[in-house]
Amino acid sequence: MHLCLAEKEQQEAIEHIDEVQNEIDRLNEQASEEILKVEQKYNKLRQPFFQKRSELIAKIPNFWVTTFVNHPQVSALLGEEDEEALHYLTRVEVTEFEDIKSGYRIDFYFDENPYFENKILSKEFHLNESGDPSSKSTEIKWKSGKVFEELLTKISFCMFWFSRTIYQYWCFGNVLNANP
């Protein structure tokens, strides 16, 4: 009889633990929603400063190629041939979606170049409700005479564009957003 009472008390304790955990989960969800609102507010407040920074960066020749080649994390994604192509890169923007937990877009702005027609190459990164990542990118319009396979073997930025893991893109976007 004593054993049945102990088992009953344990069962009740387990049920109470579950109730307490549900309350903790509810508070964590509420905290996440509040944190998201604060992040959204401050992201909007940062926009004029990002714009001003972008205008100042535009006054520095070869800023982006120099930044990428010398950044320890980004440079690991690039090959030697990338430097030539990245000389045409004039601006990079990271735009977080309204629900910043769901992803962001990176826009790469290029001057006229011998490789592709696009002035802007964009890559979007999304996390769905279950947290699974996905991405989509601008189709690169190669200039005539430029063989896609040849470029892929010479310019690893193209490899980055087409074949990096979502995690590598996510890290790349976070690096760009934090450090110009």
Coordinates of C-alpha atoms in Angstrom, one line a residue:
M1 CA 0.0 0.0 0.0
H2 CA 2.9 2.3 0.8
L3 CA 4.3 1.8 -2.7
C4 CA 1.0 2.8 -4.4
L5 CA 1.0 6.0 -2.4
A6 CA 4.6 6.8 -3.5
E7 CA 3.7 6.1 -7.1
K8 CA 0.7 8.3 -6.9
E9 CA 2.8 11.1 -5.4
Q10 CA 5.4 10.7 -8.2
Q11 CA 2.7 10.8 -10.8
E12 CA 1.2 13.9 -9.4
A13 CA 4.7 15.5 -9.3
I14 CA 5.2 14.6 -12.9
E15 CA 1.9 16.2 -13.8
H16 CA 2.8 19.4 -11.9
I17 CA 6.2 19.5 -13.6
D18 CA 4.5 19.3 -16.9
E19 CA 2.1 22.2 -15.9
V20 CA 5.1 24.3 -14.7
Q21 CA 7.0 23.6 -17.9
N22 CA 4.0 24.7 -20.0
E23 CA 4.0 28.0 -18.1
I24 CA 7.7 28.4 -18.7
D25 CA 7.2 27.7 -22.4
R26 CA 4.3 30.2 -22.5
L27 CA 6.5 32.9 -20.9
N28 CA 9.4 32.0 -23.3
E29 CA 7.1 32.5 -26.3
Q30 CA 5.8 35.8 -24.9
A31 CA 9.4 36.9 -24.3
S32 CA 10.3 36.0 -27.9
E33 CA 7.4 38.1 -29.2
E34 CA 8.5 41.1 -27.1
I35 CA 12.1 40.7 -28.2
L36 CA 11.0 40.5 -31.9
K37 CA 9.1 43.8 -31.5
V38 CA 12.1 45.5 -29.9
E39 CA 14.4 44.2 -32.7
Q40 CA 12.0 45.4 -35.4
K41 CA 11.8 48.8 -33.7
Y42 CA 15.6 49.2 -33.6
N43 CA 16.1 47.9 -37.1
K44 CA 13.9 50.7 -38.4
L45 CA 15.8 53.2 -36.3
R46 CA 19.1 51.9 -37.7
Q47 CA 18.1 52.4 -41.3
P48 CA 19.1 56.0 -41.7
F49 CA 22.5 55.1 -40.3
F50 CA 22.9 52.2 -42.7
Q51 CA 22.0 54.5 -45.5
K52 CA 24.6 57.1 -44.4
R53 CA 27.2 54.3 -44.0
S54 CA 26.4 53.1 -47.5
E55 CA 26.9 56.6 -48.9
L56 CA 30.3 56.9 -47.2
I57 CA 31.4 53.5 -48.3
A58 CA 30.6 54.5 -51.9
K59 CA 33.3 57.2 -51.7
I60 CA 36.0 54.5 -51.0
P61 CA 37.3 52.8 -54.2
N62 CA 37.3 49.0 -54.1
F63 CA 35.8 49.0 -50.6
W64 CA 33.8 45.8 -51.0
V65 CA 36.5 43.7 -52.7
T66 CA 39.0 44.8 -50.1
T67 CA 36.6 44.1 -47.3
F68 CA 35.7 40.6 -48.6
V69 CA 39.2 39.6 -49.3
N70 CA 40.4 40.7 -45.9
H71 CA 37.6 39.4 -43.8
P72 CA 38.5 36.1 -42.1
Q73 CA 35.1 34.5 -42.5
V74 CA 34.1 35.9 -45.9
S75 CA 37.5 35.4 -47.5
A76 CA 37.2 31.7 -46.7
L77 CA 34.3 31.5 -49.1
L78 CA 36.2 33.2 -51.9
G79 CA 38.9 32.1 -54.3
E80 CA 41.8 33.9 -55.9
E81 CA 39.8 34.6 -59.1
D82 CA 37.0 36.3 -57.2
E83 CA 38.9 39.5 -56.6
E84 CA 38.8 40.4 -60.3
A85 CA 35.0 40.0 -60.4
L86 CA 34.4 41.6 -57.1
H87 CA 36.1 44.8 -58.3
Y88 CA 32.7 45.6 -60.0
L89 CA 30.8 45.2 -56.7
T90 CA 29.7 48.7 -55.6
R91 CA 27.2 48.1 -52.8
V92 CA 25.9 45.4 -50.6
E93 CA 22.6 45.6 -48.7
V94 CA 21.1 43.2 -46.2
T95 CA 17.3 43.6 -45.8
E96 CA 15.6 41.7 -43.0
F97 CA 12.0 40.6 -43.6
E98 CA 9.3 42.1 -41.4
D99 CA 9.3 39.0 -39.3
I100 CA 13.1 39.0 -38.9
K101 CA 13.0 35.4 -37.5
S102 CA 11.9 34.2 -41.0
G103 CA 14.9 35.5 -43.0
Y104 CA 16.5 38.2 -45.0
R105 CA 17.7 39.2 -48.5
I106 CA 21.2 40.1 -49.6
D107 CA 21.5 42.5 -52.6
F108 CA 24.8 42.8 -54.4
Y109 CA 25.0 45.8 -56.7
F110 CA 27.4 45.7 -59.6
D111 CA 28.8 48.1 -62.1
E112 CA 28.9 47.1 -65.8
N113 CA 31.2 44.1 -65.9
P114 CA 32.5 41.5 -68.4
Y115 CA 30.8 38.6 -66.7
F116 CA 27.0 39.1 -66.4
E117 CA 24.3 41.5 -67.4
N118 CA 22.7 41.9 -64.0
K119 CA 23.2 45.1 -62.1
I120 CA 21.8 43.5 -58.9
L121 CA 22.1 40.0 -57.8
S122 CA 19.9 39.0 -54.9
K123 CA 19.7 36.0 -52.6
E124 CA 16.9 35.4 -50.1
F125 CA 17.0 33.2 -47.1
H126 CA 13.9 31.9 -45.4
L127 CA 13.1 29.8 -42.4
N128 CA 9.7 28.3 -42.5
E129 CA 7.5 27.6 -39.5
S130 CA 9.3 24.4 -38.6
G131 CA 12.7 26.1 -38.8
D132 CA 13.7 24.5 -42.1
P133 CA 15.9 26.8 -44.2
S134 CA 15.5 27.6 -47.9
S135 CA 16.8 30.1 -50.3
K136 CA 16.2 31.6 -53.8
S137 CA 18.5 33.8 -55.9
T138 CA 18.5 36.0 -58.9
E139 CA 19.2 34.1 -62.1
I140 CA 22.6 35.3 -63.4
K141 CA 22.3 36.5 -67.0
W142 CA 25.7 35.6 -68.4
K143 CA 27.2 37.8 -71.1
S144 CA 27.6 36.1 -74.5
G145 CA 31.0 34.4 -74.8
K146 CA 31.1 33.7 -71.1
V147 CA 30.8 30.0 -70.5
F148 CA 29.0 29.2 -67.3
E149 CA 31.2 26.1 -66.4
E150 CA 34.4 28.1 -67.1
L151 CA 33.2 30.9 -64.8
L152 CA 32.3 28.4 -62.1
T153 CA 35.7 26.9 -62.1
K154 CA 37.4 30.3 -62.0
I155 CA 35.2 32.4 -59.8
S156 CA 34.2 30.8 -56.5
F157 CA 31.8 33.6 -55.8
C158 CA 29.6 31.9 -58.4
M159 CA 30.1 28.7 -56.6
F160 CA 29.1 30.5 -53.4
W161 CA 26.0 31.9 -55.2
F162 CA 24.9 28.5 -56.4
S163 CA 26.1 25.8 -54.1
R164 CA 26.9 27.0 -50.6
T165 CA 24.8 25.6 -47.8
I166 CA 22.0 27.6 -46.3
Y167 CA 24.0 27.8 -43.1
Q168 CA 27.0 29.4 -44.9
Y169 CA 24.7 31.9 -46.5
W170 CA 23.1 32.6 -43.1
C171 CA 26.5 33.3 -41.5
F172 CA 27.6 35.4 -44.5
G173 CA 24.5 37.6 -44.2
N174 CA 25.0 38.0 -40.5
V175 CA 28.6 39.0 -41.1
L176 CA 27.6 41.6 -43.7
N177 CA 24.9 43.0 -41.5
A178 CA 27.2 43.4 -38.5
N179 CA 30.3 44.5 -40.4
P180 CA 30.3 46.5 -43.6

